[in-house]
Tab-separated table of C-alpha atoms in Angstrom:
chain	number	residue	atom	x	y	z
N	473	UNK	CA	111.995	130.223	55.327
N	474	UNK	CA	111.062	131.228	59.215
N	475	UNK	CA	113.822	132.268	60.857
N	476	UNK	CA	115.485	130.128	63.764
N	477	UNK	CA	114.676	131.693	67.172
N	478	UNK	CA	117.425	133.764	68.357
N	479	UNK	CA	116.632	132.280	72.210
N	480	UNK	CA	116.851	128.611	71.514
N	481	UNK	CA	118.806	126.260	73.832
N	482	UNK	CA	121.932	126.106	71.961
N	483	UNK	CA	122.258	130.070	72.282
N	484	UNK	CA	121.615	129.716	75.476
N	485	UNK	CA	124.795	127.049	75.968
N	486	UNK	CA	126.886	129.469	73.760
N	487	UNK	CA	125.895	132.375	76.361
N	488	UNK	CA	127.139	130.658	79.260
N	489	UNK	CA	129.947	129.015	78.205
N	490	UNK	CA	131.212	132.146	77.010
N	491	UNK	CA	130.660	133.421	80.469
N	492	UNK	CA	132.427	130.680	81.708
N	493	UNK	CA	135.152	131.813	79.842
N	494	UNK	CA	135.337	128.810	77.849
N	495	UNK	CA	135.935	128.174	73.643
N	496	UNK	CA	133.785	125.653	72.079
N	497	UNK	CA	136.567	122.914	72.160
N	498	UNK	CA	137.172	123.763	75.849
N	499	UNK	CA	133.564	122.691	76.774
N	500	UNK	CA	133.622	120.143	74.736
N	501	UNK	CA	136.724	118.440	75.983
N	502	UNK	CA	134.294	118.138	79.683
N	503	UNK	CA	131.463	116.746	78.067
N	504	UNK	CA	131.004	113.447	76.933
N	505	UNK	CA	129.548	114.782	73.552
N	506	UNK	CA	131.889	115.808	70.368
N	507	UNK	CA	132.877	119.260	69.788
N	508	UNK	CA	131.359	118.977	66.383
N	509	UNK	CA	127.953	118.338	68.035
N	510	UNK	CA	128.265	120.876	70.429
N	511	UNK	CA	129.270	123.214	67.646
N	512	UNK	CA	125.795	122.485	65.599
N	513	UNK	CA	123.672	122.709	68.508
N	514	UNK	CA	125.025	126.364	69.188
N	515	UNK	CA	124.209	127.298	65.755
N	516	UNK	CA	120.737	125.562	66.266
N	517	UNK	CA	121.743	122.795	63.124
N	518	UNK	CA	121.470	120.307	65.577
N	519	UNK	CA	118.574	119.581	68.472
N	520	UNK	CA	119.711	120.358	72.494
N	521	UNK	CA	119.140	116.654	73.918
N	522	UNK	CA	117.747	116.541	77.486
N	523	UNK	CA	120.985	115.219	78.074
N	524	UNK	CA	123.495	117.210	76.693
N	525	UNK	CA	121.432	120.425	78.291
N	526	UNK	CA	122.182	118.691	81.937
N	527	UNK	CA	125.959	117.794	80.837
N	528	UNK	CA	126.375	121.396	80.171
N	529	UNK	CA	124.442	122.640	83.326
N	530	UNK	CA	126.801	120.377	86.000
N	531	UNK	CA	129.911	121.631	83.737
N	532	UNK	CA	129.202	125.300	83.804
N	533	UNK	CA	127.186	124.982	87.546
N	534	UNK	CA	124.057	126.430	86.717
N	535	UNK	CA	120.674	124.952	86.782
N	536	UNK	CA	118.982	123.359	83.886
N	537	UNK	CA	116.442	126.117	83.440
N	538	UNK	CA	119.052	128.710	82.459
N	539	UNK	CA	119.718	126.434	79.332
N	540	UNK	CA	116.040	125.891	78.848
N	541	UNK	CA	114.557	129.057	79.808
N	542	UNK	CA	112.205	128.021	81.891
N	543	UNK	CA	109.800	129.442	83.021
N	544	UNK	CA	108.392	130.335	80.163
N	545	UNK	CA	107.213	133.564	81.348
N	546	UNK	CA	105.857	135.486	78.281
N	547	UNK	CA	103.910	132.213	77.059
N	548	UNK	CA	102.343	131.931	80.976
N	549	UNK	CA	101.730	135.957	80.745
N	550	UNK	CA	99.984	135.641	77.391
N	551	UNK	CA	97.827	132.265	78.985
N	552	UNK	CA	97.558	133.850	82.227
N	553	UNK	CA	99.047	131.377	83.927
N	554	UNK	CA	101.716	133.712	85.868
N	555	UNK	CA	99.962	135.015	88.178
N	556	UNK	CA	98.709	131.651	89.613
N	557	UNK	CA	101.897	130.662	90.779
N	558	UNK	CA	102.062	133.383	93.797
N	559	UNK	CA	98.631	132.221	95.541
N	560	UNK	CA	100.354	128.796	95.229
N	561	UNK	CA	103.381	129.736	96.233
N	562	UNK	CA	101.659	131.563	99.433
N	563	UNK	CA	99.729	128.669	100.485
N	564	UNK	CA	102.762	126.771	100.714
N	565	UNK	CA	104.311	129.156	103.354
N	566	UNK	CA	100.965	128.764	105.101
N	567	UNK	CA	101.903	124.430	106.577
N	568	UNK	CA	102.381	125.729	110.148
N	569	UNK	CA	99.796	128.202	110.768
N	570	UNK	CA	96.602	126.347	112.623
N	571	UNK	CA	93.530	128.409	111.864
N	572	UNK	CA	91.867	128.728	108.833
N	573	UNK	CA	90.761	132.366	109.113
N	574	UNK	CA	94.369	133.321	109.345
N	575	UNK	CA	95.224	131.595	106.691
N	576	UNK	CA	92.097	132.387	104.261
N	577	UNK	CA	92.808	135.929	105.624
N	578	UNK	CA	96.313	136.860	105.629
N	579	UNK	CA	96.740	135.951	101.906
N	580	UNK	CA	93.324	136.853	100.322
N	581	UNK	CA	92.783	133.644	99.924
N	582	UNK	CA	88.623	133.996	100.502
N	583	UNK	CA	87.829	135.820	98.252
N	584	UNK	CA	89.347	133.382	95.522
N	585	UNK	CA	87.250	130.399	96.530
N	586	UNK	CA	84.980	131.280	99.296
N	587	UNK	CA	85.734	127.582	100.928
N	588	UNK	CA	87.071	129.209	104.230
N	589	UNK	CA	84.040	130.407	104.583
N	590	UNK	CA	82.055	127.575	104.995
N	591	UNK	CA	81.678	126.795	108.454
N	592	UNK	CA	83.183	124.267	110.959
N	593	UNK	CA	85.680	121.586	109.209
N	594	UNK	CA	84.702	119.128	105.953
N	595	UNK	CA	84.607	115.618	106.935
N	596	UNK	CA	88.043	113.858	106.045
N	597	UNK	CA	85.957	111.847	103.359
N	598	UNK	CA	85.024	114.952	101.362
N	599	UNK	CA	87.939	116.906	101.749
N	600	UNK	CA	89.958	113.756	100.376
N	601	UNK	CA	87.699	113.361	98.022
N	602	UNK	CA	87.960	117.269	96.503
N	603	UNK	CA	91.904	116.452	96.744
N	604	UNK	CA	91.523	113.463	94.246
N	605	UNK	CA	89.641	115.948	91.944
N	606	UNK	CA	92.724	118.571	91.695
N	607	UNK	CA	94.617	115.528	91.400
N	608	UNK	CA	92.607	114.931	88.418
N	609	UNK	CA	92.306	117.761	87.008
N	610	UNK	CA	96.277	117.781	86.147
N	611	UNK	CA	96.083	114.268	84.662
N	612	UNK	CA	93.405	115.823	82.180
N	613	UNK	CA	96.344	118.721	82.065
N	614	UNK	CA	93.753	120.951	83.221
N	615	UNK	CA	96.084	123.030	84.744
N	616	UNK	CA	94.774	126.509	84.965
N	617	UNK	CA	91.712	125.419	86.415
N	618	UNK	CA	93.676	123.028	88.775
N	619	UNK	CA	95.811	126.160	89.831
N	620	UNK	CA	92.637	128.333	90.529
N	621	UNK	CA	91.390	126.035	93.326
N	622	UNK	CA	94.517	124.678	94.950
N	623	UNK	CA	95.769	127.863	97.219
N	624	UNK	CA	91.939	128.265	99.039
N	625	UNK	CA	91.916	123.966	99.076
N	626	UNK	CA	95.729	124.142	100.592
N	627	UNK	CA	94.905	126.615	103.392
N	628	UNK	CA	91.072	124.832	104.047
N	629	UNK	CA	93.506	121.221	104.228
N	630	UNK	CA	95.997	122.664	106.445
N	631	UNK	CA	93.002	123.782	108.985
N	632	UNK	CA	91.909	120.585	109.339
N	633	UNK	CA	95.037	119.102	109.538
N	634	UNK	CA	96.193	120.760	112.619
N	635	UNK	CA	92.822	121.273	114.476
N	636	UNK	CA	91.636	117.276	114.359
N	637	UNK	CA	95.088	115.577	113.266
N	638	UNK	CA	94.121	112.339	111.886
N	639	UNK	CA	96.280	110.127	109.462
N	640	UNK	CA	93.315	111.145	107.127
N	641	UNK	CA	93.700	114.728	107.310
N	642	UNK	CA	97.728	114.810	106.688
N	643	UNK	CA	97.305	112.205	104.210
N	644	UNK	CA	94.571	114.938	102.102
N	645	UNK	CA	97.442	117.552	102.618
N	646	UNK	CA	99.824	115.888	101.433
N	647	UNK	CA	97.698	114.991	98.211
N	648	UNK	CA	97.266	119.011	97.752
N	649	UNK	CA	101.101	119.941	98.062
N	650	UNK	CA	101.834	116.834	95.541
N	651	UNK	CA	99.304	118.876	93.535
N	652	UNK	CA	101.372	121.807	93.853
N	653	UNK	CA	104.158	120.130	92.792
N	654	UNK	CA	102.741	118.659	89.829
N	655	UNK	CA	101.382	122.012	88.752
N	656	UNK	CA	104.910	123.812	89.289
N	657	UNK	CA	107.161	120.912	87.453
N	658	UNK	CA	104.709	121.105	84.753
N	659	UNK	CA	104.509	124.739	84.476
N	660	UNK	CA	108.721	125.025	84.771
N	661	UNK	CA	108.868	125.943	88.348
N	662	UNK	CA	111.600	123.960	89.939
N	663	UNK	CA	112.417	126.109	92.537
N	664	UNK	CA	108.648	125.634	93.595
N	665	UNK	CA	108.257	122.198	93.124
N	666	UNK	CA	111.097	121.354	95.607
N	667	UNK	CA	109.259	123.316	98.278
N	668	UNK	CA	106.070	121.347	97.161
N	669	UNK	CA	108.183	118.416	97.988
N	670	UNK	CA	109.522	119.023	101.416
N	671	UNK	CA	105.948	120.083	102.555
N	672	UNK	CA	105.041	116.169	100.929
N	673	UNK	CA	107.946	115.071	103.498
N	674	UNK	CA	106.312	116.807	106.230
N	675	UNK	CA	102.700	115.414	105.834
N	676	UNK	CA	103.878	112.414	105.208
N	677	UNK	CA	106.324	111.855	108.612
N	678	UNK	CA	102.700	113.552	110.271
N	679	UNK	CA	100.668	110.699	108.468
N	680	UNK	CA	102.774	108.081	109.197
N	681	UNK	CA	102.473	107.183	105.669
N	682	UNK	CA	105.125	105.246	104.064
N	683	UNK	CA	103.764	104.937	100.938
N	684	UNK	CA	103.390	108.654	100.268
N	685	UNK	CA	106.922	109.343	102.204
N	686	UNK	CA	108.048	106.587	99.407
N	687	UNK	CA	106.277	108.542	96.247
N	688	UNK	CA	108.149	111.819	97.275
N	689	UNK	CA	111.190	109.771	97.214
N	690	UNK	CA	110.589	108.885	93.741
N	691	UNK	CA	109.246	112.939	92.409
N	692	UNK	CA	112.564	113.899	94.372
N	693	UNK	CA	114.724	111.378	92.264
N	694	UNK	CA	113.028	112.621	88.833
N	695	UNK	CA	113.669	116.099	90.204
N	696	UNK	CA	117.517	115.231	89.634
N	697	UNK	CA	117.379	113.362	86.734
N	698	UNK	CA	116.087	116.243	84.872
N	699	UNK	CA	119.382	117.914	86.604
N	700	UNK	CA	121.542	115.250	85.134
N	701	UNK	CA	122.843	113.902	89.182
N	702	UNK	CA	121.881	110.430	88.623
N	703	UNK	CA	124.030	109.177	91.330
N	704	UNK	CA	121.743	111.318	93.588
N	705	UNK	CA	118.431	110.052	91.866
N	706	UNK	CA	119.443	106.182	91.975
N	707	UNK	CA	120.110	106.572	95.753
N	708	UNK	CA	116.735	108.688	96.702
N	709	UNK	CA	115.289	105.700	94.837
N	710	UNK	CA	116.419	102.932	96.872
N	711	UNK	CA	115.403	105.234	99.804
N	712	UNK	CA	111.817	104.826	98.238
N	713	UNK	CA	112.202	101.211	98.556
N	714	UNK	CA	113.787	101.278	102.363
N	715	UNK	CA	111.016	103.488	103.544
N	716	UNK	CA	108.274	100.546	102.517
N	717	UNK	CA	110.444	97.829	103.985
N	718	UNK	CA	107.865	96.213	106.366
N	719	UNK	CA	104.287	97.946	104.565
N	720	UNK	CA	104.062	94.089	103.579
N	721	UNK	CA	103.109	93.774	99.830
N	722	UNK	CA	103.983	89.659	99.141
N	723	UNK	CA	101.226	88.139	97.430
N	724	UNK	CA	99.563	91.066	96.963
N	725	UNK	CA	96.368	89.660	98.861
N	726	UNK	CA	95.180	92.855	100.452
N	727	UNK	CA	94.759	96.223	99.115
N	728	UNK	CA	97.626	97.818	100.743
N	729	UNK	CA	99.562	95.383	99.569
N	730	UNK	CA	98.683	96.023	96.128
N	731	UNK	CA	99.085	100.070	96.549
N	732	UNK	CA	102.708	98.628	97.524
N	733	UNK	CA	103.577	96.693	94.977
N	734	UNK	CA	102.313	100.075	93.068
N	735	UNK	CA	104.518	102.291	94.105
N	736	UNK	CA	108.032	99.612	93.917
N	737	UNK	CA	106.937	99.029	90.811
N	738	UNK	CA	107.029	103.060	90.190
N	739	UNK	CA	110.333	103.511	91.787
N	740	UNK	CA	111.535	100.790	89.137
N	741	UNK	CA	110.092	103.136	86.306
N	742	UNK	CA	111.505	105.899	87.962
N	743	UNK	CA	115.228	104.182	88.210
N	744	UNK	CA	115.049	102.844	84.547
N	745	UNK	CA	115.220	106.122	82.984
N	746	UNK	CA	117.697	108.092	85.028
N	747	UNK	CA	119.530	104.428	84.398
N	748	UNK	CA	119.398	105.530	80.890
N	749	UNK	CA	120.256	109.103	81.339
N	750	UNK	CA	123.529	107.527	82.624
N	751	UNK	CA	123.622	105.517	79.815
N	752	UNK	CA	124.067	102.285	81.427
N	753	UNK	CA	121.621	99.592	79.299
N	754	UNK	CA	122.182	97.157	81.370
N	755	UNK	CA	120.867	98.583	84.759
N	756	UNK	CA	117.991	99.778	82.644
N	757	UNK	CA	116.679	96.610	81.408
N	758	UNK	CA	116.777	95.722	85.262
N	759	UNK	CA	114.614	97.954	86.553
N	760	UNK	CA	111.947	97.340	83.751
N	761	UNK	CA	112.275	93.779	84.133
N	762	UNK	CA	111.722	94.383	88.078
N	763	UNK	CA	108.673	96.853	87.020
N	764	UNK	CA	107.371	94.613	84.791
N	765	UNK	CA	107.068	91.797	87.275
N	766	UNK	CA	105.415	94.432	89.553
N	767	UNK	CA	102.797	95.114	87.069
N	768	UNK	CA	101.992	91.701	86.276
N	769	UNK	CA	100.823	91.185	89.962
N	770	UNK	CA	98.647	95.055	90.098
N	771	UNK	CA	97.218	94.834	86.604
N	772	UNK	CA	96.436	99.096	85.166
N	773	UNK	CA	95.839	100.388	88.989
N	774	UNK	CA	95.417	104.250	87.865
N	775	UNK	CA	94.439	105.807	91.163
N	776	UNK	CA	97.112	104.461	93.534
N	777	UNK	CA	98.774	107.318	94.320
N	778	UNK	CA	97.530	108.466	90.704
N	779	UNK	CA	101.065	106.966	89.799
N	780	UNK	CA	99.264	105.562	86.356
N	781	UNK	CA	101.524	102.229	87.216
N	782	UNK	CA	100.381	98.971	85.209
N	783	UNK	CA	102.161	97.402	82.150
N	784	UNK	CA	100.938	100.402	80.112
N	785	UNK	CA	103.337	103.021	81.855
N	786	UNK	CA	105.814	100.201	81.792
N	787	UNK	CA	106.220	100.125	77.860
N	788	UNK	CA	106.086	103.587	77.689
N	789	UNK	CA	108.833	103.938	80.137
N	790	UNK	CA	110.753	101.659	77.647
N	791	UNK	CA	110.065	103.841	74.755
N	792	UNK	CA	111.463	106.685	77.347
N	793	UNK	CA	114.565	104.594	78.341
N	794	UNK	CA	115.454	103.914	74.324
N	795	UNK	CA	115.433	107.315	73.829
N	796	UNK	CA	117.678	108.450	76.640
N	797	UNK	CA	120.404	105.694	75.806
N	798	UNK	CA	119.906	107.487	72.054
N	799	UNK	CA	118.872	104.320	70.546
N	800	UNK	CA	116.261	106.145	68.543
N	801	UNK	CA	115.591	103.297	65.860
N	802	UNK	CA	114.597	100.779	69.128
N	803	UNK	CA	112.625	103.685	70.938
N	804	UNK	CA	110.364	104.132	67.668
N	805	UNK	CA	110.001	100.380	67.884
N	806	UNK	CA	109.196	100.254	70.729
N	807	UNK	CA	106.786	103.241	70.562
N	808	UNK	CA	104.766	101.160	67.818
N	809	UNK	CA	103.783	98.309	70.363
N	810	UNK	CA	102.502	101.019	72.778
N	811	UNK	CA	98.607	100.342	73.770
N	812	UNK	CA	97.625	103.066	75.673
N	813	UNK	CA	94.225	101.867	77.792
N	814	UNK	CA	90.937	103.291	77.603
N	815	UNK	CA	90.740	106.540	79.926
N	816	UNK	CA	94.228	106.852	80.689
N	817	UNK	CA	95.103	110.568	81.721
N	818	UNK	CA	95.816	112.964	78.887
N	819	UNK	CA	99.396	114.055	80.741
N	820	UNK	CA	100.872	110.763	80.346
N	821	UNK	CA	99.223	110.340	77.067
N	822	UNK	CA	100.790	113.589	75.827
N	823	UNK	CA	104.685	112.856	77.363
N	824	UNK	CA	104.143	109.690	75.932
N	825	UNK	CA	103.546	111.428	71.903
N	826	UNK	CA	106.355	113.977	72.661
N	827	UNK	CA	108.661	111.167	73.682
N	828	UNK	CA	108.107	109.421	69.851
N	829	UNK	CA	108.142	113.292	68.537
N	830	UNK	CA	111.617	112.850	69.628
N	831	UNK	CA	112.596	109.365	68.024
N	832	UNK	CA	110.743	110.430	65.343
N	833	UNK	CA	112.883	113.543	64.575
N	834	UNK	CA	116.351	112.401	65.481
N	835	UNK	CA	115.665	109.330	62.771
N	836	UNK	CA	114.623	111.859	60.045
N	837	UNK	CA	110.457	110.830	60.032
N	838	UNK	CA	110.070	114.795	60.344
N	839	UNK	CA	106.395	114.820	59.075
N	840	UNK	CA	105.779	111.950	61.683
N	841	UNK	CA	107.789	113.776	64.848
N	842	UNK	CA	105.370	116.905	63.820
N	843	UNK	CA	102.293	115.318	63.974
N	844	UNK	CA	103.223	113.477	67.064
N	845	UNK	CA	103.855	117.342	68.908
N	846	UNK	CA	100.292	118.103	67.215
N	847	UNK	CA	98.906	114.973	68.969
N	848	UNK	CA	100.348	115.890	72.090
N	849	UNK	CA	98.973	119.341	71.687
N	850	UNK	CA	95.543	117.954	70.739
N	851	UNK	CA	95.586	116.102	74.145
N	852	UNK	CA	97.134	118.511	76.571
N	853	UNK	CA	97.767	122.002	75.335
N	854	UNK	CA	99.030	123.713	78.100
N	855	UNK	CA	101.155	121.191	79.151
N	856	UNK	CA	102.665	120.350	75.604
N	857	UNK	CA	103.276	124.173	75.524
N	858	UNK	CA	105.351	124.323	78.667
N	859	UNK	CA	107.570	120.843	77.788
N	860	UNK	CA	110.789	121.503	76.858
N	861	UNK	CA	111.170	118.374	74.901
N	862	UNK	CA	108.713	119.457	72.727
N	863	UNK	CA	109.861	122.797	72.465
N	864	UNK	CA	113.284	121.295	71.452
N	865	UNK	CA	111.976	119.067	69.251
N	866	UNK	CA	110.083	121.730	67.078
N	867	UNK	CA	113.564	123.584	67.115
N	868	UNK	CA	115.039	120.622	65.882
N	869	UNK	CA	112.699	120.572	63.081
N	870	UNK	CA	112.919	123.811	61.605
N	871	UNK	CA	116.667	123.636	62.189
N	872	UNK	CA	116.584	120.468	59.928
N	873	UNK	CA	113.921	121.995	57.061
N	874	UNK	CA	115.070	124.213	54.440
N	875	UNK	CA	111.027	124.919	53.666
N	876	UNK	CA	108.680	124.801	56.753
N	877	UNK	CA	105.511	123.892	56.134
N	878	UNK	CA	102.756	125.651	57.401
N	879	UNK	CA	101.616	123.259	60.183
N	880	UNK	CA	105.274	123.532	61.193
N	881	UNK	CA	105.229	126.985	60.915
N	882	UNK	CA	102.285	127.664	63.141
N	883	UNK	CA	103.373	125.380	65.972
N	884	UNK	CA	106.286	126.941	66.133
N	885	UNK	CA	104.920	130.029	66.546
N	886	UNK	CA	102.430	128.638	68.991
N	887	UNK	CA	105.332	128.131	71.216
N	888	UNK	CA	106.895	130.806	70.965
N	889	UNK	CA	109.704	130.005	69.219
């Protein structure tokens, strides 16, 4: 039998606590979770839920990625995806300098692309236009490739952003540092991300764009869901919502009327699962129900905001609710109805497989939950690699095997675990 990984979450909760100066029973008397169960997930007998990793993190007041170990630094080392994360994190610091030789200069960022070479500035069309593509390229979880080209794009954007100003420009910029964040959530950098998402705030306030002021809104509320804060999250939503008040949308006759309708319906998504994070069913069916009206109205609209919003993304939000509120039997149900369309993006096709990995496991279809983590790996590799629910959930499923087969065996391994 394979060993369990000494490093797995529930060491990792057994490490801290014990820092904290706390027994077992004394941690468990602050969390809404059993001391039993928090007693099998420190021996790794039982899986580290999402939610009992953030219960833990606002107890002991630490961040979430000291119980998950993220970053995953010796899988991005061994896939080379470390070093990427410096040029990105560079052309982030780069939003208020105005030329594009000092920027493609100061951080060697010419050599990587050879864009700030080209002379003069790209017409908005084109350079918004090679945004959607990075945009694209994490959808198909192309992420290395994604993180190659965004640092030379960031600092070409930023150029043209301060030397002709237009909506257009700041709009493109803002596309690129929502790329950044993308790439750093996905990847396990947090710390990142956020400063991704305060350089979204400040193209969007330059753009006077509510709608992309209103989709930070919602990345910012996800940002503390995975935290656990879902006070916080539920009220940066409904600032999503005030900041469209008046971008019109009734009827959805016009085409930015449709994009918001989009993103309201998004912010519904958003709200239902940190609803069910809090475990309050009630508020969750709510927001799908409001969600679901939304995507009546904007049929699959895919490239709004690349949001993937449509009734698609709403019944896979439900599978994600069921499994937050722990109802595993109804999120496998659920998960069965699920008809994903015809050249929808391999990210949300792969969080959508790891989510029913998770049902899967917790309502003992092992051999199923396995080959949904293989399906997920099929369709996005790198990112399947760096989620921590799948990560879990293959923990949970050695844990749980006296005999691991060797499919299990090797994805295990695969990760790292």
């Amino acid at each position: 039998m394979r060993g369990q990984h000494e490093d797995h979450a529930g060491v990792r909760i057994a490490h801290q606590r014990k820092l904290a100066g706390l027994t077992q029973r004394g941690l468990a008397a602050r969390l809404p979770y059993s001391y039993s169960l928090l007693r099998q997930v420190e021996e790794g007998r039982k899986n580290a839920s999402p939610d009992l990793v953030s219960a833990v993190a606002r107890v002991l007041r630490i961040d979430v990625t000291v119980l998950t170990g993220q970053p995953y630094v010796t899988e991005l080392q061994q896939d080379r995806l470390a070093a990427l994360i410096r040029p990105i994190r560079e052309a982030l610091d780069l939003y208020d300098l105005h030329d594009v030789n000092d920027l493609t200069d100061a951080h060697e960022l010419r050599g990587t692309s050879g864009q700030g070479e080209r002379a003069g500035v790209l017409p908005p069309a084109e350079l918004a236009a090679r945004a959607d593509d990075l945009c694209r390229m994490v959808r198909a979880t192309q992420l290395s490739k994604a993180a190659h080209a965004l640092p030379p794009f960031i600092a070409e954007a930023t150029a043209a952003a301060h030397r002709e100003r237009g909506t257009a420009r700041w709009q493109t910029l803002g596309s690129a540092y929502r790329t950044a964040h993308d790439i750093a959530t996905k990847l396990g950098f947090y710390d990142l991300a956020t400063i991704a998402l305060d350089r979204v705030g400040w193209a969007a306030e330059r753009a006077s764009d509510p709608l992309l002021a209103a989709v930070r809104q919602y990345m910012r509320a996800l940002s503390y869901f995975r935290e656990g804060e879902h006070t916080i999250g539920l009220r940066l939503i409904e600032a999503g919502h005030r900041v469209l008040c008046g971008t019109g949308g009734a009827g959805g006759a016009s085409p930015e009327a449709r994009d918001t309708l989009v993103v309201r319906g998004q912010l519904h998504l958003g709200a239902s699962v940190i609803a069910a994070r809090a475990h309050d069913g009630d508020a969750v069916e709510s927001h799908l129900r409001e969600a679901a009206s939304y995507a009546e109205r904007t049929g699959e609209a895919g490239r709004v905001h690349w949001l993937s919003f449509g009734p698609a993304n709403v019944a896979v939000h439900e599978v994600s609710a069921q499994v937050e509120l722990r109802r595993y039997g109804k999120a496998l149900e659920k998960s069965r109805d699920v008809r994903l369309p015809n050249g929808w993006p391999m990210s949300r096709r792969a969080h959508f497989y790891v989510d029913r990995a998770r049902a899967e496991m917790e309502t003992g279809h092992c051999d199923a939950a396995l080959e949904s983590v293989v399906t997920a790996r099929k369709l996005a590799p790198e990112q399947t690699r760096y989620h921590p629910g799948a990560r879990e959930t293959i923990n949970g499923l050695v844990a749980q095997r006296r005999r691991t087969p060797d499919s299990l065996d090797n994805m295990a391994a695969w990760l790292c675990l």
